[in-house]
Coordinates of C-alpha atoms (C1' of nucleotides) in Angstrom, one line a residue:
Chain A
M1 CA 0.0 0.0 0.0
A2 CA 1.2 3.5 -0.8
Q3 CA -0.1 4.9 2.4
D4 CA 2.2 2.7 4.5
Q5 CA 5.1 5.0 3.9
Q6 CA 3.5 8.5 4.0
G7 CA 0.4 10.4 3.0
R8 CA -3.0 8.8 2.6
D9 CA -6.2 9.1 0.8
T10 CA -8.4 8.1 3.7
Y11 CA -9.1 9.5 7.1
H12 CA -7.6 6.5 8.7
H13 CA -3.9 6.0 7.9
G14 CA -3.9 2.3 7.3
N15 CA -0.9 1.3 9.3
L16 CA 0.2 4.3 11.3
P17 CA 2.3 2.4 14.0
E18 CA 4.4 0.8 11.4
A19 CA 4.8 4.0 9.4
L20 CA 5.8 5.9 12.5
V21 CA 8.5 3.3 13.4
R22 CA 9.9 3.3 9.9
E23 CA 9.8 7.0 9.3
G24 CA 11.0 7.6 12.9
A25 CA 14.1 5.6 12.2
R26 CA 14.6 7.5 9.0
L27 CA 14.3 10.8 10.9
L28 CA 16.8 9.6 13.5
A29 CA 19.2 8.6 10.8
E30 CA 19.0 12.0 9.2
A31 CA 18.8 14.3 12.2
G32 CA 20.2 12.2 15.0
A33 CA 18.5 11.8 18.4
E34 CA 19.1 15.5 18.9
G35 CA 17.1 16.6 15.9
F36 CA 14.4 14.1 16.4
S37 CA 11.0 15.4 17.5
L38 CA 7.5 14.0 17.6
R39 CA 6.2 17.0 15.7
K40 CA 8.6 16.7 12.8
L41 CA 7.8 13.0 12.6
A42 CA 4.1 13.6 12.6
E43 CA 4.4 16.1 9.8
R44 CA 6.6 13.8 7.7
T45 CA 4.1 11.0 8.2
G46 CA 1.2 13.2 7.4
V47 CA -0.7 13.0 10.7
T48 CA -1.3 15.3 13.6
V49 CA 1.0 15.5 16.6
A50 CA -1.5 13.8 18.8
A51 CA -1.8 10.7 16.6
P52 CA 1.4 8.9 17.7
S53 CA 0.5 9.1 21.4
H54 CA -2.6 7.0 20.8
H55 CA -0.5 4.1 19.6
F56 CA 2.6 4.5 21.6
G57 CA 1.5 6.4 24.7
S58 CA 4.4 8.8 24.7
A59 CA 7.4 9.8 22.7
K60 CA 9.5 7.4 24.9
G61 CA 7.1 4.6 23.9
L62 CA 7.7 5.3 20.2
L63 CA 11.5 5.4 20.6
T64 CA 11.2 2.1 22.6
A65 CA 9.4 0.6 19.7
I66 CA 12.1 1.7 17.3
A67 CA 14.8 0.3 19.5
T68 CA 12.9 -2.9 19.8
R69 CA 12.8 -3.1 16.0
G70 CA 16.5 -2.3 16.0
F71 CA 17.3 -5.3 18.2
E72 CA 15.3 -7.5 15.9
K73 CA 17.4 -6.2 13.0
L74 CA 20.5 -6.9 15.1
D75 CA 19.3 -10.4 15.7
H76 CA 18.9 -11.0 12.0
Q77 CA 22.4 -9.5 11.3
M78 CA 23.8 -11.8 13.9
D79 CA 22.3 -14.8 12.1
V80 CA 23.8 -13.7 8.8
A81 CA 27.2 -13.1 10.3
A82 CA 27.3 -16.4 12.1
S83 CA 26.1 -18.4 9.1
S84 CA 29.3 -17.4 7.2
A85 CA 31.7 -18.1 10.0
N86 CA 34.1 -21.0 9.7
S87 CA 34.3 -22.0 13.4
P88 CA 32.3 -21.5 16.6
S89 CA 34.7 -18.9 17.9
D90 CA 34.6 -17.1 14.6
A91 CA 30.8 -17.0 14.8
V92 CA 31.0 -15.3 18.2
I93 CA 33.4 -12.7 16.9
A94 CA 31.2 -12.2 13.8
M95 CA 28.2 -11.6 15.9
C96 CA 30.0 -9.0 18.0
I97 CA 31.2 -7.3 14.8
A98 CA 27.6 -7.2 13.6
Y99 CA 26.7 -5.4 16.8
L100 CA 29.5 -2.9 16.3
R101 CA 28.4 -2.3 12.7
M102 CA 24.8 -1.5 13.6
R103 CA 25.8 2.2 13.6
T104 CA 26.5 2.0 9.9
T105 CA 24.1 -0.7 8.8
H106 CA 21.1 0.7 10.6
P107 CA 21.9 4.2 11.7
G108 CA 18.5 5.4 12.8
Y109 CA 17.8 2.3 14.9
A110 CA 21.3 2.3 16.4
D111 CA 20.9 5.9 17.5
V112 CA 18.2 4.9 20.0
M113 CA 19.3 1.3 20.7
F114 CA 22.5 2.5 22.4
Q115 CA 21.0 5.4 24.3
L116 CA 19.0 3.6 26.9
N117 CA 18.0 6.8 28.6
L118 CA 15.9 7.8 25.6
L119 CA 13.6 4.8 26.1
D120 CA 11.8 2.7 28.6
A121 CA 14.3 -0.1 29.2
R122 CA 11.7 -2.0 31.4
D123 CA 9.3 -2.3 28.5
E124 CA 8.4 -6.0 28.0
R125 CA 8.7 -6.3 24.3
F126 CA 11.9 -4.3 24.3
R127 CA 13.6 -6.5 26.9
A128 CA 12.4 -9.6 25.0
S129 CA 14.0 -8.5 21.7
A130 CA 17.2 -7.4 23.5
F131 CA 17.5 -10.6 25.4
R132 CA 16.9 -12.7 22.3
A133 CA 19.9 -11.1 20.7
F134 CA 22.0 -11.6 23.8
G135 CA 20.8 -15.2 24.1
K136 CA 21.9 -15.8 20.6
L137 CA 25.5 -14.7 21.5
E138 CA 25.4 -16.8 24.6
T139 CA 24.4 -19.9 22.6
A140 CA 27.1 -19.4 20.1
L141 CA 29.6 -18.9 22.9
A142 CA 28.6 -22.1 24.5
A143 CA 29.3 -23.9 21.3
A144 CA 32.8 -22.5 21.2
L145 CA 33.6 -23.5 24.8
P146 CA 34.3 -26.9 26.3
T147 CA 31.1 -28.7 27.1
S148 CA 32.4 -29.4 30.6
L149 CA 32.0 -25.7 31.5
A150 CA 29.2 -24.8 33.9
A151 CA 26.3 -22.8 32.5
D152 CA 26.8 -19.9 34.9
Q153 CA 30.4 -19.7 33.9
I154 CA 29.3 -19.4 30.2
A155 CA 26.7 -16.8 31.2
L156 CA 29.4 -14.8 32.9
K157 CA 31.7 -14.9 29.9
A158 CA 28.8 -14.0 27.6
K159 CA 28.0 -10.9 29.7
A160 CA 31.7 -9.9 29.7
I161 CA 31.8 -10.1 25.9
W162 CA 28.4 -8.3 25.5
A163 CA 29.5 -5.5 27.9
A164 CA 32.8 -5.0 26.1
T165 CA 31.0 -4.9 22.7
H166 CA 28.5 -2.4 24.0
G167 CA 31.3 -0.3 25.5
L168 CA 33.2 -0.3 22.2
S169 CA 30.0 0.8 20.4
V170 CA 29.3 3.7 22.7
L171 CA 32.7 5.1 23.7
P172 CA 33.9 7.8 21.3
M173 CA 37.6 7.2 21.9
I174 CA 37.9 4.1 19.7
D175 CA 37.2 4.0 16.0
G176 CA 35.6 1.3 14.1
P177 CA 38.4 -0.9 12.8
E178 CA 40.2 -0.7 16.1
S179 CA 37.0 -1.8 17.9
E180 CA 36.9 -4.9 15.8
R181 CA 40.4 -5.8 16.6
I182 CA 39.8 -5.3 20.3
I183 CA 36.7 -7.4 20.3
E184 CA 38.6 -10.2 18.6
A185 CA 41.1 -10.1 21.4
V186 CA 38.4 -10.0 24.1
V187 CA 36.7 -13.0 22.7
A188 CA 39.9 -14.9 22.3
A189 CA 40.8 -14.1 25.9
Q190 CA 37.5 -15.3 27.2
L191 CA 37.7 -18.5 25.2
G192 CA 41.3 -19.3 26.2
G193 CA 41.3 -17.9 29.8
S194 CA 41.1 -19.9 33.0
P195 CA 37.7 -21.4 33.9
Chain B
M1 CA 31.2 31.6 52.0
A2 CA 27.5 31.1 52.5
Q3 CA 26.7 32.3 49.0
D4 CA 28.7 29.5 47.4
Q5 CA 25.9 27.0 47.9
Q6 CA 22.8 29.0 47.4
G7 CA 21.3 32.4 47.9
R8 CA 23.3 35.6 48.1
D9 CA 23.3 39.0 49.7
T10 CA 24.8 40.8 46.8
Y11 CA 23.8 41.3 43.2
H12 CA 26.7 39.2 42.0
H13 CA 26.6 35.7 43.2
G14 CA 30.2 35.2 44.1
N15 CA 30.9 31.9 42.5
L16 CA 28.0 31.0 40.3
P17 CA 29.7 28.5 38.0
E18 CA 30.9 26.4 41.0
A19 CA 27.5 26.6 42.6
L20 CA 25.8 25.5 39.4
V21 CA 28.0 22.5 39.0
R22 CA 27.5 21.4 42.6
E23 CA 23.8 22.1 42.8
G24 CA 23.3 20.7 39.3
A25 CA 24.9 17.4 40.4
R26 CA 22.6 17.5 43.4
L27 CA 19.5 18.0 41.3
L28 CA 20.6 15.2 39.0
A29 CA 21.1 12.9 41.9
E30 CA 17.6 13.7 43.2
A31 CA 15.6 13.9 40.0
G32 CA 17.7 12.0 37.5
A33 CA 18.7 13.4 34.1
E34 CA 15.0 13.1 33.2
G35 CA 13.9 15.5 35.9
F36 CA 16.8 17.9 35.4
S37 CA 16.1 21.3 34.0
L38 CA 18.0 24.5 33.7
R39 CA 15.0 26.4 35.2
K40 CA 14.7 24.2 38.3
L41 CA 18.4 24.5 38.8
A42 CA 18.3 28.3 38.4
E43 CA 15.6 28.6 41.0
R44 CA 17.4 26.3 43.5
T45 CA 20.6 28.4 43.0
G46 CA 18.7 31.6 43.4
V47 CA 19.4 33.1 40.0
T48 CA 17.5 33.7 36.8
V49 CA 17.2 31.2 34.0
A50 CA 19.5 33.3 31.8
A51 CA 22.4 33.3 34.3
P52 CA 23.8 29.9 33.6
S53 CA 24.1 30.4 29.9
H54 CA 26.5 33.3 30.5
H55 CA 29.0 31.0 32.1
F56 CA 28.4 27.7 30.3
G57 CA 26.9 28.8 27.0
S58 CA 24.2 26.2 27.0
A59 CA 22.6 23.6 29.1
K60 CA 24.8 21.1 27.3
G61 CA 27.8 23.1 28.4
L62 CA 26.8 22.9 32.0
L63 CA 26.2 19.2 31.9
T64 CA 29.6 18.8 30.2
A65 CA 31.1 20.7 33.1
I66 CA 29.4 18.5 35.6
A67 CA 30.6 15.4 33.8
T68 CA 34.1 16.8 33.7
R69 CA 34.0 17.2 37.4
G70 CA 32.7 13.7 37.6
F71 CA 35.7 12.3 35.9
E72 CA 38.0 14.3 38.2
K73 CA 36.2 12.6 41.1
L74 CA 36.6 9.2 39.4
D75 CA 40.3 10.0 38.9
H76 CA 40.6 10.5 42.7
Q77 CA 38.6 7.4 43.5
M78 CA 40.9 5.4 41.3
D79 CA 43.9 6.8 43.2
V80 CA 42.3 5.8 46.5
A81 CA 41.4 2.3 45.2
A82 CA 44.8 1.6 43.7
S83 CA 46.7 2.8 46.9
S84 CA 45.2 0.0 48.9
A85 CA 45.8 -2.7 46.4
N86 CA 48.3 -5.5 47.1
S87 CA 49.5 -6.1 43.6
P88 CA 49.6 -4.4 40.2
S89 CA 46.8 -6.6 38.9
D90 CA 44.7 -5.9 42.0
A91 CA 45.2 -2.2 41.4
V92 CA 43.8 -2.5 37.9
I93 CA 40.7 -4.4 39.2
A94 CA 40.3 -1.9 42.0
M95 CA 40.3 1.0 39.6
C96 CA 37.6 -0.6 37.5
I97 CA 35.5 -1.3 40.5
A98 CA 35.8 2.4 41.5
Y99 CA 34.4 3.1 38.0
L100 CA 31.5 0.8 38.5
R101 CA 30.8 2.2 41.9
M102 CA 30.5 5.8 40.7
R103 CA 26.7 5.3 40.4
T104 CA 26.5 5.0 44.1
T105 CA 29.4 7.1 45.3
H106 CA 28.6 10.1 43.1
P107 CA 25.1 9.6 41.8
G108 CA 24.5 13.0 40.2
Y109 CA 27.9 13.0 38.4
A110 CA 27.5 9.5 37.2
D111 CA 24.1 10.3 35.7
V112 CA 25.7 12.6 33.2
M113 CA 29.1 10.9 32.8
F114 CA 27.6 7.8 31.3
Q115 CA 25.2 9.5 29.0
L116 CA 27.4 11.0 26.4
N117 CA 24.5 12.2 24.3
L118 CA 23.6 14.7 27.0
L119 CA 26.9 16.5 26.7
D120 CA 29.5 17.7 24.3
A121 CA 32.0 14.9 24.1
R122 CA 34.3 17.0 22.0
D123 CA 34.8 19.6 24.7
E124 CA 38.5 20.1 25.4
R125 CA 38.4 20.0 29.2
F126 CA 35.9 17.1 29.3
R127 CA 38.1 15.0 27.0
A128 CA 41.2 15.9 29.1
S129 CA 39.6 14.8 32.4
A130 CA 38.2 11.6 30.8
F131 CA 41.6 10.8 29.2
R132 CA 43.4 11.4 32.4
A133 CA 41.3 8.8 34.2
F134 CA 41.8 6.4 31.3
G135 CA 45.5 7.0 31.2
K136 CA 45.7 6.2 34.9
L137 CA 44.2 2.8 34.2
E138 CA 46.5 2.3 31.3
T139 CA 49.6 3.1 33.4
A140 CA 48.4 0.7 36.1
L141 CA 47.8 -2.0 33.5
A142 CA 51.3 -1.5 32.1
A143 CA 52.7 -2.1 35.5
A144 CA 50.9 -5.4 35.8
L145 CA 52.1 -6.7 32.4
P146 CA 55.5 -8.0 31.3
T147 CA 57.8 -5.1 30.4
S148 CA 58.5 -6.8 27.1
L149 CA 55.0 -6.0 25.8
A150 CA 54.7 -3.3 23.1
A151 CA 53.0 -0.1 24.0
D152 CA 50.3 -0.4 21.5
Q153 CA 49.5 -3.9 22.7
I154 CA 49.1 -2.4 26.2
A155 CA 46.9 0.3 24.9
L156 CA 44.7 -2.2 23.2
K157 CA 44.2 -4.2 26.4
A158 CA 43.5 -1.0 28.3
K159 CA 40.8 -0.1 25.9
A160 CA 39.3 -3.5 26.1
I161 CA 39.1 -3.3 29.9
W162 CA 37.8 0.3 29.8
A163 CA 35.1 -0.6 27.3
A164 CA 34.0 -3.7 29.3
T165 CA 33.9 -1.6 32.5
H166 CA 31.8 1.1 30.8
G167 CA 29.5 -1.5 29.3
L168 CA 28.9 -3.1 32.7
S169 CA 28.2 0.4 34.2
V170 CA 25.6 1.1 31.5
L171 CA 23.8 -2.1 30.7
P172 CA 20.8 -2.7 32.9
M173 CA 20.9 -6.5 32.7
I174 CA 23.8 -6.9 35.1
D175 CA 23.6 -5.9 38.8
G176 CA 26.4 -4.5 40.8
P177 CA 28.1 -7.5 42.5
E178 CA 28.0 -9.5 39.4
S179 CA 29.6 -6.7 37.4
E180 CA 32.5 -6.7 39.8
R181 CA 33.0 -10.4 39.4
I182 CA 32.9 -10.0 35.6
I183 CA 35.4 -7.3 35.5
E184 CA 37.8 -9.3 37.6
A185 CA 37.5 -12.1 35.0
V186 CA 38.0 -9.7 32.2
V187 CA 41.1 -8.2 33.7
A188 CA 42.5 -11.6 34.5
A189 CA 41.9 -12.8 31.0
Q190 CA 43.6 -9.7 29.5
L191 CA 46.6 -10.2 31.8
G192 CA 47.0 -13.9 31.2
G193 CA 46.0 -14.0 27.5
S194 CA 48.3 -14.3 24.5
P195 CA 50.3 -11.3 23.5
Chain C
dC1 C1' -28.6 -3.0 3.5
dC2 C1' -28.4 -0.2 7.3
dA3 C1' -27.4 1.5 11.9
dC4 C1' -24.6 1.3 15.4
dC5 C1' -20.0 1.2 17.9
dT6 C1' -15.5 1.5 18.5
dA7 C1' -10.9 2.5 17.2
dT8 C1' -8.6 6.2 14.9
dC9 C1' -7.3 10.6 14.0
dT10 C1' -8.0 16.0 14.2
dA11 C1' -7.8 20.5 16.1
dA12 C1' -6.7 23.4 19.7
dA13 C1' -4.9 24.6 24.0
dC14 C1' -1.5 24.0 27.8
dA15 C1' 2.6 24.0 30.6
dG16 C1' 7.4 23.6 30.5
dC17 C1' 11.6 23.9 28.2
dG18 C1' 16.3 26.3 26.5
dT19 C1' 17.9 30.4 24.3
dT20 C1' 18.2 35.4 23.2
dC21 C1' 18.6 40.3 24.1
dA22 C1' 18.4 44.9 25.8
dG23 C1' 19.0 46.8 30.2
dT24 C1' 20.5 47.2 35.1
dT25 C1' 23.8 46.4 38.8
dA26 C1' 28.1 45.6 41.1
dC27 C1' 32.8 45.2 41.1
dC28 C1' 37.7 46.3 39.7
dC29 C1' 41.2 49.0 38.0
dT30 C1' 43.3 53.3 36.9
Chain D
dA1 C1' 36.5 59.3 42.2
dG2 C1' 35.2 57.7 37.7
dG3 C1' 34.8 54.6 33.8
dG4 C1' 34.8 50.2 31.9
dT5 C1' 33.7 45.5 32.1
dA6 C1' 31.8 41.4 33.7
dA7 C1' 27.6 39.5 36.0
dC8 C1' 23.1 39.0 36.3
dT9 C1' 17.9 40.4 35.5
dG10 C1' 13.4 40.4 33.2
dA11 C1' 10.8 39.5 29.5
dA12 C1' 10.0 37.5 25.3
dC13 C1' 10.4 33.8 21.6
dG14 C1' 9.9 29.5 19.4
dC15 C1' 9.8 24.8 20.1
dT16 C1' 8.7 20.7 22.7
dG17 C1' 5.4 16.6 24.4
dT18 C1' 0.9 15.9 26.4
dT19 C1' -4.0 16.3 27.0
dT20 C1' -8.9 17.0 25.8
dA21 C1' -13.2 17.1 23.4
dG22 C1' -15.0 16.2 19.0
dA23 C1' -15.2 14.4 14.1
dT24 C1' -14.6 10.5 11.0
dA25 C1' -14.1 5.9 9.1
dG26 C1' -14.5 0.9 9.1
dG27 C1' -16.2 -3.4 10.7
dT28 C1' -20.1 -5.9 12.7
dG29 C1' -24.6 -7.5 14.0
dG30 C1' -29.5 -7.0 13.1

DNA sequence: CCACCTATCTAAACAGCGTTCAGTTACCCT
DNA sequence: AGGGTAACTGAACGCTGTTTAGATAGGTGG
């Protein structure tokens, strides 16, 4: 349908929530989280300012929905990355690199995914999609570790890698290529280190 | 002086920039970054809304100043933590734990330190104070590593540890005590891992 | 086929926000 | 003692997200 993206012939939009998420991510990509506003988005989408709040409650709710979608996209990118890896440990690294590259592959979504203060991190659907992506890394990590290792030890290592990856995505002092080299070293250290 | 904290007898405040930073951190600690506003802060401090902008340019400038102060406090906490460590590697871990504990030791400052989008990360003084703290960790790490190791290898490991620490501070899925256990494992892995 | 009924969206108003600017006040230096 | 400068005031501006009552469309049961 043409009215999915913007504009409409009818009074009802057709699929406003979807259009708001998509166009919202586009606005975020263009203007950054700074330049984002509900009013700009409403105008772009061809509805009134009040329309979004009916579906998402608040601006935070909408941004949370965008971030949720972002984690679904990350989840998919992680699948793609892992499928072309040669070994279990390479799969783990490839997944982390997919995380790091979200900024360039999905700019609008990444803007809000990595700024937890902009959204409601306790939202049920958001947490579910974020945990699904994390769980995927954890599973891949388990496959790269000796089967004798206890589950909670694996979980600890997964969190260490996830935290490092997130830190590298967020901190401005480290550029892209260097981040990827660092995460390779971190993963290698976690795989080879003592129990 | 009594007018340092709030109120004043004279037309001029006396030391408004300092008062704004201190009271700003207090407001952040009470209301969070959400509830923070320049107007509330101005009222608390006993000046007009326009007064802060004369010293800090913008709200972002003020928050940047608060974050800068925060990194100075972190720097000090890292000194304290390292001084009571028994070994070079313990010193590194203690410094990271000091980082993780900023949320509880200096709530207001931490609020803005870890939300880089609220401030101007390119600010000269801010970068200097952040890099000073990071450099301190890097130096401590070098002392815990074999002297044969190349400087850029040390830098890489320092960034890995710093990123992991930051990630643990920011991500909501990991609680305090667990974060500390994880960072111990990360440091140990970086110290013991391959060159 | 029509009448309802409910979800959807509009239009307008509101309070709060950061920023700007001309003007007033106090301090410092000569 | 006087003049210049830095500090702060007071008021206005434009923009923000949220709220409310009302208009409209679409699906559903008679």
